[in-house]
Amino acid sequence: MTAPPGNRAHATPPLAGGPTGATALRPLLDTVLDALTTGAEARNGPLPAGGPAAVTARVHTALGDAGVLPAHGTGAHEALRTLVHTLAAGAADPADPLCAAHLHCPPLAVAAAADLAAAALNPSLDSWDQAPAASVLEALLTRTLAAEFYDTPHADALVTTGGTEANQLAVLLARERHGPALTVPHGANAHHSVPRAAWLLGLPPATETPPPAGVLDPARLAEALAGTLGTPGTTPGPTLVTATAGTTDAGLIDPIHRIADLCDRYGADLHVDAAYGGLLALSPRHRDKLAGLGRAHSITVDLHKLGWQPVAAGLLAVPDTALLAPLAHQADYLNATDDTEAGLPDLLGRSLRTTRRPDALKIATTLRALGRDGLAALIDRTIDTAHHLARLLDAHPGFELHAPPTLTTVLFRPTHADDDQLATLRRTLLHQGRAVLGRTHADGRLWLKATLLNPHTTAGDLDQLISLLEGSTHR
Ligand SMILES: Cc1ncc(COP(=O)(O)O)c(C=O)c1O
């Protein structure tokens, strides 16, 4: 046998999959795990100290003169050690209890381990012959999760890269149902991806209803609907109202039943962006907060928020698979008609993407490992932690609490700080690498935002956060 052509000066690097995959990966994983540990030790806090300039300098120094594309390779272990250490040392680590600015969760170890298998096997969900078992698992998972939101026989869901893609798909599906004159009224509290989706899809600009109390006010929405649609009972223009179950900045839930009633009255469709709050459906203690959710034509849910998945893990749920029909698409190399007629599942209509990671694997592995009650316990515990922080702040003379939390977001401000001082305090903590808190405007003032998504956060961690803020405020 003649050897295949190639440059014999370089050994061909091993593959992650196949019969030798595990042998190749195991030692590399040791290197990765060591580098994660040394990187976190070097960082020694929720994020790197020194701000953007210092972090940039450290990354440049670690890469050296060769930069990201050296003329000659350094080998897998050196490359992993250098880059993983550098990234960990320079990470804003959501696993640190004082890293609590955004809807950016610490992933569970079981989910990250499953994601490694997804990377090694690399199934692609655009055709059955690239993902035989993965496509079955995805179908089971999407139907199972959709049934948590919809009490209908053919509830279904698409796996998305997150809330942004799910919201875009919801608006797209509504446009396909109703045509290009579709309007998309939403509260000012809606995620920016909603009006952006209207813009992307060439629809009339989305109309915004101000939410006086942080949630979409049904009376104001009724005025807006009457303005666009005329009085109830007249022929309505095509409309998709978007409500939010878990607002990005305050974790508030719009009154879904009352909004759904209005939609019924005016003949409008309803989409609920439950990217943040949707998984409360799994918690017997908290699912009532989502009352009315199942009346929506579509629901966005993110499992990389209160679902503890590594990015990306989003869903768009619908009450009936038939609602997804507009996404059907044919590309001969992926779903030739005769292949489909012969029984090969057609996957192309399950996304607007073509090549697609099996994000269902990490999600399904997590659900199996924890079970419904295990996941509900994590959700309950994290909400309890947010309430504990709110009580501490409320009882403290040095802080003003905006309101008790609905989900896991706590807005507060130091009593004697003005907006500029508050913004400076946040940036100082970031610069020092001591805490990552968010900021948002509410009631005309700026507030600090703690978005608690770490189920391991303890009362002691919250005391530490308050002491840190007390110390920084009195400087
Ligand atoms: C309510 C809401 N919807 C949608 C999104 C967008 O989700 P993603 O970042 O996963 O695209 C967010 C992000 O925070 C959100 O808070």
Short mmCIF file of C-alpha atoms in Angstrom, two decimals, residues 74-428:
data_model
loop_
_atom_site.label_atom_id
_atom_site.label_comp_id
_atom_site.label_asym_id
_atom_site.label_seq_id
_atom_site.Cartn_x
_atom_site.Cartn_y
_atom_site.Cartn_z
CA THR A 74 3.69 24.91 19.80
CA GLY A 75 1.85 21.61 20.30
CA ALA A 76 -1.52 20.82 21.81
CA HIS A 77 -0.50 20.84 25.49
CA GLU A 78 1.36 24.16 25.32
CA ALA A 79 -1.42 25.80 23.30
CA LEU A 80 -4.11 24.58 25.68
CA ARG A 81 -2.09 25.53 28.76
CA THR A 82 -1.40 29.04 27.47
CA LEU A 83 -4.80 29.89 26.05
CA VAL A 84 -7.03 28.20 28.61
CA HIS A 85 -5.00 29.64 31.48
CA THR A 86 -5.12 33.10 29.90
CA LEU A 87 -8.85 32.93 29.28
CA ALA A 88 -9.58 31.67 32.80
CA ALA A 89 -7.28 34.28 34.37
CA GLY A 90 -9.11 36.94 32.38
CA ALA A 91 -12.64 35.61 32.79
CA ALA A 92 -15.69 37.18 34.37
CA ASP A 93 -16.56 33.91 36.08
CA PRO A 94 -20.28 33.39 36.67
CA ALA A 95 -19.38 30.60 39.10
CA ASP A 96 -18.05 33.27 41.49
CA PRO A 97 -20.91 34.46 43.73
CA LEU A 98 -19.82 38.08 43.33
CA CYS A 99 -20.15 37.87 39.54
CA ALA A 100 -23.83 38.74 39.26
CA ALA A 101 -24.39 41.44 36.64
CA HIS A 102 -26.11 39.71 33.79
CA LEU A 103 -28.34 36.81 32.85
CA HIS A 104 -25.13 34.83 32.46
CA CYS A 105 -25.32 31.63 34.44
CA PRO A 106 -22.64 29.33 35.82
CA PRO A 107 -23.02 26.11 33.81
CA LEU A 108 -23.46 22.85 35.68
CA ALA A 109 -20.51 20.45 35.48
CA VAL A 110 -22.75 17.72 34.06
CA ALA A 111 -23.86 19.99 31.21
CA ALA A 112 -20.31 21.06 30.37
CA ALA A 113 -19.19 17.41 30.37
CA ALA A 114 -22.01 16.48 27.99
CA ASP A 115 -21.02 19.41 25.77
CA LEU A 116 -17.56 17.92 25.46
CA ALA A 117 -19.14 14.80 24.01
CA ALA A 118 -21.13 16.96 21.60
CA ALA A 119 -17.90 18.59 20.44
CA ALA A 120 -16.13 15.25 20.08
CA LEU A 121 -18.92 13.54 18.14
CA ASN A 122 -19.82 16.72 16.25
CA PRO A 123 -23.23 15.67 14.97
CA SER A 124 -24.84 18.31 12.81
CA LEU A 125 -28.59 18.65 13.04
CA ASP A 126 -29.23 19.69 9.43
CA SER A 127 -29.65 16.16 8.07
CA TRP A 128 -30.41 12.75 9.53
CA ASP A 129 -27.27 11.19 8.00
CA GLN A 130 -25.14 13.56 10.13
CA ALA A 131 -27.05 13.08 13.38
CA PRO A 132 -29.11 9.87 13.57
CA ALA A 133 -29.45 9.53 17.35
CA ALA A 134 -28.91 13.21 18.09
CA SER A 135 -31.91 14.12 15.94
CA VAL A 136 -34.10 11.60 17.79
CA LEU A 137 -32.94 13.00 21.12
CA GLU A 138 -33.60 16.57 20.00
CA ALA A 139 -37.13 15.66 18.86
CA LEU A 140 -37.86 14.00 22.20
CA LEU A 141 -36.44 16.88 24.17
CA THR A 142 -38.24 19.60 22.26
CA ARG A 143 -41.59 17.86 22.52
CA THR A 144 -41.07 17.13 26.22
CA LEU A 145 -40.11 20.70 27.10
CA ALA A 146 -42.87 22.20 24.93
CA ALA A 147 -45.37 20.09 26.89
CA GLU A 148 -44.24 21.91 30.05
CA PHE A 149 -45.70 25.11 28.57
CA TYR A 150 -48.57 23.88 26.41
CA ASP A 151 -51.35 21.50 27.29
CA THR A 152 -51.90 20.60 23.62
CA PRO A 153 -51.40 17.24 21.87
CA HIS A 154 -48.76 18.42 19.37
CA ALA A 155 -46.77 21.00 21.31
CA ASP A 156 -43.29 21.38 19.88
CA ALA A 157 -40.17 23.52 20.18
CA LEU A 158 -37.14 24.52 18.14
CA VAL A 159 -33.68 24.59 19.64
CA THR A 160 -32.14 28.03 19.18
CA THR A 161 -28.91 29.79 20.07
CA GLY A 162 -30.82 31.76 22.69
CA GLY A 163 -33.56 34.28 23.26
CA THR A 164 -32.56 36.56 20.40
CA GLU A 165 -32.90 33.84 17.77
CA ALA A 166 -36.09 32.51 19.39
CA ASN A 167 -37.67 36.00 19.34
CA GLN A 168 -36.65 36.44 15.70
CA LEU A 169 -38.23 33.12 14.79
CA ALA A 170 -41.42 34.05 16.64
CA VAL A 171 -41.73 37.29 14.70
CA LEU A 172 -40.86 35.51 11.44
CA LEU A 173 -43.52 32.84 12.00
CA ALA A 174 -46.11 35.53 12.75
CA ARG A 175 -45.12 37.41 9.58
CA GLU A 176 -45.56 34.20 7.60
CA ARG A 177 -49.02 33.76 9.15
CA HIS A 178 -50.15 37.34 8.60
CA GLY A 179 -48.03 39.00 5.92
CA PRO A 180 -45.60 41.93 5.84
CA ALA A 181 -47.99 44.49 7.33
CA LEU A 182 -47.60 42.75 10.72
CA THR A 183 -47.07 45.17 13.60
CA VAL A 184 -45.28 44.11 16.77
CA PRO A 185 -46.43 46.13 19.80
CA HIS A 186 -44.42 45.44 22.92
CA GLY A 187 -43.68 47.01 26.26
CA ALA A 188 -40.71 49.31 26.75
CA ASN A 189 -39.56 46.55 29.09
CA ALA A 190 -39.22 44.03 26.20
CA HIS A 191 -35.82 42.74 25.18
CA HIS A 192 -34.16 44.76 22.42
CA SER A 193 -34.18 41.71 20.16
CA VAL A 194 -37.95 42.10 19.67
CA PRO A 195 -37.92 45.47 17.85
CA ARG A 196 -34.70 44.38 16.17
CA ALA A 197 -36.47 41.32 14.77
CA ALA A 198 -39.17 43.59 13.29
CA TRP A 199 -36.42 45.68 11.71
CA LEU A 200 -34.56 42.60 10.44
CA LEU A 201 -37.71 41.21 8.84
CA GLY A 202 -38.63 44.48 7.13
CA LEU A 203 -41.80 44.97 9.18
CA PRO A 204 -43.25 48.32 10.23
CA PRO A 205 -41.22 49.63 13.20
CA ALA A 206 -42.25 47.84 16.40
CA THR A 207 -44.43 50.05 18.58
CA GLU A 208 -43.44 50.54 22.20
CA THR A 209 -45.85 50.86 25.12
CA PRO A 210 -44.28 52.49 28.19
CA PRO A 211 -44.57 50.29 31.30
CA PRO A 212 -45.24 52.70 34.17
CA ALA A 213 -44.70 50.00 36.79
CA GLY A 214 -41.96 48.04 35.03
CA VAL A 215 -44.43 45.61 33.47
CA LEU A 216 -46.60 45.96 30.41
CA ASP A 217 -49.73 47.84 31.46
CA PRO A 218 -52.83 46.23 29.89
CA ALA A 219 -54.67 49.58 29.85
CA ARG A 220 -51.85 51.22 27.87
CA LEU A 221 -51.65 48.21 25.60
CA ALA A 222 -55.40 48.39 24.99
CA GLU A 223 -54.98 52.04 23.93
CA ALA A 224 -52.17 51.07 21.59
CA LEU A 225 -54.19 48.20 20.11
CA ALA A 226 -57.23 50.42 19.67
CA GLY A 227 -54.96 52.93 17.91
CA THR A 228 -53.60 50.38 15.43
CA LEU A 229 -56.50 47.99 15.19
CA GLY A 230 -59.62 50.08 15.66
CA THR A 231 -62.29 49.17 18.17
CA PRO A 232 -62.81 45.57 19.32
CA GLY A 233 -64.97 43.66 16.92
CA THR A 234 -63.73 45.51 13.80
CA THR A 235 -61.43 43.67 11.40
CA PRO A 236 -58.00 43.84 13.03
CA GLY A 237 -54.75 44.55 11.27
CA PRO A 238 -52.17 41.79 11.63
CA THR A 239 -50.56 42.11 15.03
CA LEU A 240 -48.16 40.17 17.25
CA VAL A 241 -48.18 41.44 20.81
CA THR A 242 -45.00 40.54 22.68
CA ALA A 243 -45.06 40.21 26.45
CA THR A 244 -42.17 39.32 28.75
CA ALA A 245 -41.98 36.74 31.52
CA GLY A 246 -38.80 37.81 33.26
CA THR A 247 -37.64 41.22 32.10
CA THR A 248 -33.96 41.57 31.40
CA ASP A 249 -33.38 44.42 33.83
CA ALA A 250 -35.73 43.69 36.72
CA GLY A 251 -36.91 40.08 36.33
CA LEU A 252 -40.55 41.18 36.25
CA ILE A 253 -43.39 39.21 34.69
CA ASP A 254 -46.02 40.93 32.57
CA PRO A 255 -49.68 40.12 33.44
CA ILE A 256 -49.96 37.40 30.80
CA HIS A 257 -53.63 36.44 31.27
CA ARG A 258 -54.80 40.03 30.97
CA ILE A 259 -52.61 40.61 27.92
CA ALA A 260 -53.87 37.35 26.35
CA ASP A 261 -57.47 38.52 26.99
CA LEU A 262 -56.72 41.74 25.13
CA CYS A 263 -55.14 39.81 22.27
CA ASP A 264 -58.27 37.65 22.06
CA ARG A 265 -60.47 40.73 22.07
CA TYR A 266 -58.53 42.46 19.28
CA GLY A 267 -57.69 39.34 17.27
CA ALA A 268 -53.95 39.77 17.84
CA ASP A 269 -51.43 36.95 18.22
CA LEU A 270 -49.35 36.77 21.40
CA HIS A 271 -45.68 35.91 21.81
CA VAL A 272 -44.24 35.64 25.32
CA ASP A 273 -40.51 36.14 25.75
CA ALA A 274 -39.92 33.89 28.76
CA ALA A 275 -36.18 33.65 28.13
CA TYR A 276 -35.48 34.35 31.80
CA GLY A 277 -38.60 33.13 33.61
CA GLY A 278 -39.85 30.25 31.45
CA LEU A 279 -38.29 27.43 33.43
CA LEU A 280 -40.32 28.42 36.48
CA ALA A 281 -42.86 26.13 34.79
CA LEU A 282 -40.88 23.25 36.34
CA SER A 283 -41.21 24.57 39.88
CA PRO A 284 -44.42 23.72 41.79
CA ARG A 285 -43.64 26.67 44.10
CA HIS A 286 -43.27 29.26 41.37
CA ARG A 287 -45.10 28.09 38.26
CA ASP A 288 -48.22 30.12 39.11
CA LYS A 289 -46.24 33.24 38.29
CA LEU A 290 -46.45 32.17 34.64
CA ALA A 291 -50.24 31.79 34.63
CA GLY A 292 -51.56 32.26 31.10
CA LEU A 293 -48.29 31.38 29.39
CA GLY A 294 -49.91 28.49 27.51
CA ARG A 295 -52.23 30.97 25.74
CA ALA A 296 -49.31 32.37 23.69
CA HIS A 297 -48.79 31.49 20.03
CA SER A 298 -45.10 31.10 20.82
CA ILE A 299 -42.81 31.20 23.85
CA THR A 300 -39.10 31.96 24.09
CA VAL A 301 -37.18 30.08 26.80
CA ASP A 302 -33.45 30.15 27.53
CA LEU A 303 -31.74 27.28 29.29
CA HIS A 304 -28.53 29.28 29.49
CA LYS A 305 -30.23 31.51 32.07
CA LEU A 306 -32.23 29.76 34.85
CA GLY A 307 -31.33 26.35 33.31
CA TRP A 308 -27.58 26.36 34.04
CA GLN A 309 -26.46 25.33 30.56
CA PRO A 310 -23.31 26.46 28.80
CA VAL A 311 -24.14 28.86 25.96
CA ALA A 312 -25.95 28.18 23.65
CA ALA A 313 -29.24 26.69 24.81
CA GLY A 314 -32.45 28.39 23.72
CA LEU A 315 -35.92 27.27 22.70
CA LEU A 316 -38.89 28.57 20.82
CA ALA A 317 -41.98 26.61 21.91
CA VAL A 318 -45.26 26.53 19.98
CA PRO A 319 -48.58 24.82 20.78
CA ASP A 320 -48.61 22.81 17.55
CA THR A 321 -45.90 21.51 15.22
CA ALA A 322 -48.02 22.73 12.31
CA LEU A 323 -47.14 26.33 13.30
CA LEU A 324 -43.55 25.59 12.29
CA ALA A 325 -44.49 24.66 8.70
CA PRO A 326 -43.34 28.01 7.21
CA LEU A 327 -39.75 27.00 8.03
CA ALA A 328 -39.90 24.00 5.68
CA HIS A 329 -37.10 24.22 3.17
CA GLN A 330 -35.53 21.97 0.60
CA ALA A 331 -31.88 21.60 -0.33
CA ASP A 332 -31.19 18.52 -2.40
CA TYR A 333 -27.98 17.53 -0.64
CA LEU A 334 -29.69 17.50 2.76
CA ASN A 335 -33.33 16.47 2.23
CA ALA A 336 -33.87 15.22 -1.31
CA THR A 337 -37.55 14.48 -1.87
CA ASP A 338 -36.96 10.81 -2.61
CA ASP A 339 -34.88 10.45 0.59
CA THR A 340 -37.70 12.01 2.59
CA GLU A 341 -40.28 9.82 0.86
CA ALA A 342 -38.14 6.79 1.64
CA GLY A 343 -38.34 7.64 5.34
CA LEU A 344 -35.21 9.69 6.13
CA PRO A 345 -36.30 12.37 8.60
CA ASP A 346 -36.22 15.90 7.17
CA LEU A 347 -34.51 18.17 9.69
CA LEU A 348 -33.98 21.32 7.66
CA GLY A 349 -37.23 22.96 8.73
CA ARG A 350 -36.20 22.78 12.40
CA SER A 351 -34.05 25.92 12.16
CA LEU A 352 -32.94 28.75 9.91
CA ARG A 353 -29.40 27.58 10.51
CA THR A 354 -27.87 24.78 8.43
CA THR A 355 -24.95 23.20 10.32
CA ARG A 356 -26.17 23.03 13.90
CA ARG A 357 -24.65 21.77 17.18
CA PRO A 358 -26.48 19.11 19.21
CA ASP A 359 -27.28 21.46 22.09
CA ALA A 360 -30.03 19.00 23.00
CA LEU A 361 -27.39 16.63 24.41
CA LYS A 362 -26.26 18.82 27.31
CA ILE A 363 -29.84 19.86 28.07
CA ALA A 364 -31.21 16.31 28.02
CA THR A 365 -28.27 15.04 30.09
CA THR A 366 -28.92 17.72 32.69
CA LEU A 367 -32.64 16.94 32.82
CA ARG A 368 -31.91 13.23 33.28
CA ALA A 369 -29.22 13.81 35.89
CA LEU A 370 -31.28 16.21 38.00
CA GLY A 371 -34.83 15.25 37.19
CA ARG A 372 -37.75 17.64 37.37
CA ASP A 373 -37.48 17.93 41.15
CA GLY A 374 -33.73 18.55 41.06
CA LEU A 375 -34.09 21.38 38.59
CA ALA A 376 -37.04 22.83 40.50
CA ALA A 377 -34.92 22.76 43.68
CA LEU A 378 -32.18 24.76 41.94
CA ILE A 379 -34.71 27.32 40.71
CA ASP A 380 -36.36 27.60 44.14
CA ARG A 381 -33.03 27.93 45.94
CA THR A 382 -31.81 30.65 43.60
CA ILE A 383 -35.02 32.65 44.01
CA ASP A 384 -34.75 32.24 47.80
CA THR A 385 -31.20 33.59 47.65
CA ALA A 386 -32.41 36.69 45.79
CA HIS A 387 -35.07 37.25 48.46
CA HIS A 388 -32.45 36.90 51.17
CA LEU A 389 -30.28 39.56 49.52
CA ALA A 390 -33.30 41.84 49.15
CA ARG A 391 -34.12 41.49 52.86
CA LEU A 392 -30.52 42.27 53.87
CA LEU A 393 -30.49 45.40 51.72
CA ASP A 394 -33.92 46.52 52.88
CA ALA A 395 -32.89 46.22 56.51
CA HIS A 396 -29.62 48.09 55.95
CA PRO A 397 -29.67 51.88 56.44
CA GLY A 398 -26.91 52.28 53.86
CA PHE A 399 -28.99 50.90 50.98
CA GLU A 400 -32.32 51.41 49.30
CA LEU A 401 -34.07 48.38 47.83
CA HIS A 402 -36.10 49.02 44.68
CA ALA A 403 -38.60 46.20 45.24
CA PRO A 404 -38.70 42.59 46.42
CA PRO A 405 -37.59 40.33 43.56
CA THR A 406 -39.99 38.35 41.36
CA LEU A 407 -37.26 36.13 39.91
CA THR A 408 -33.62 36.50 40.91
CA THR A 409 -32.84 40.13 40.11
CA VAL A 410 -32.36 42.60 42.95
CA LEU A 411 -32.19 46.35 42.21
CA PHE A 412 -30.77 48.59 44.90
CA ARG A 413 -28.70 51.70 45.46
CA PRO A 414 -26.47 53.06 48.21
CA THR A 415 -28.63 55.55 50.10
CA HIS A 416 -26.33 58.55 49.79
CA ALA A 417 -24.98 58.06 46.28
CA ASP A 418 -26.22 59.99 43.26
CA ASP A 419 -26.41 58.39 39.80
CA ASP A 420 -22.86 59.40 38.84
CA GLN A 421 -21.41 58.07 42.09
CA LEU A 422 -23.32 54.82 41.64
CA ALA A 423 -22.01 54.38 38.09
CA THR A 424 -18.50 55.12 39.29
CA LEU A 425 -18.83 52.63 42.14
CA ARG A 426 -19.82 49.89 39.68
CA ARG A 427 -16.89 50.64 37.40
CA THR A 428 -14.48 50.81 40.36
#
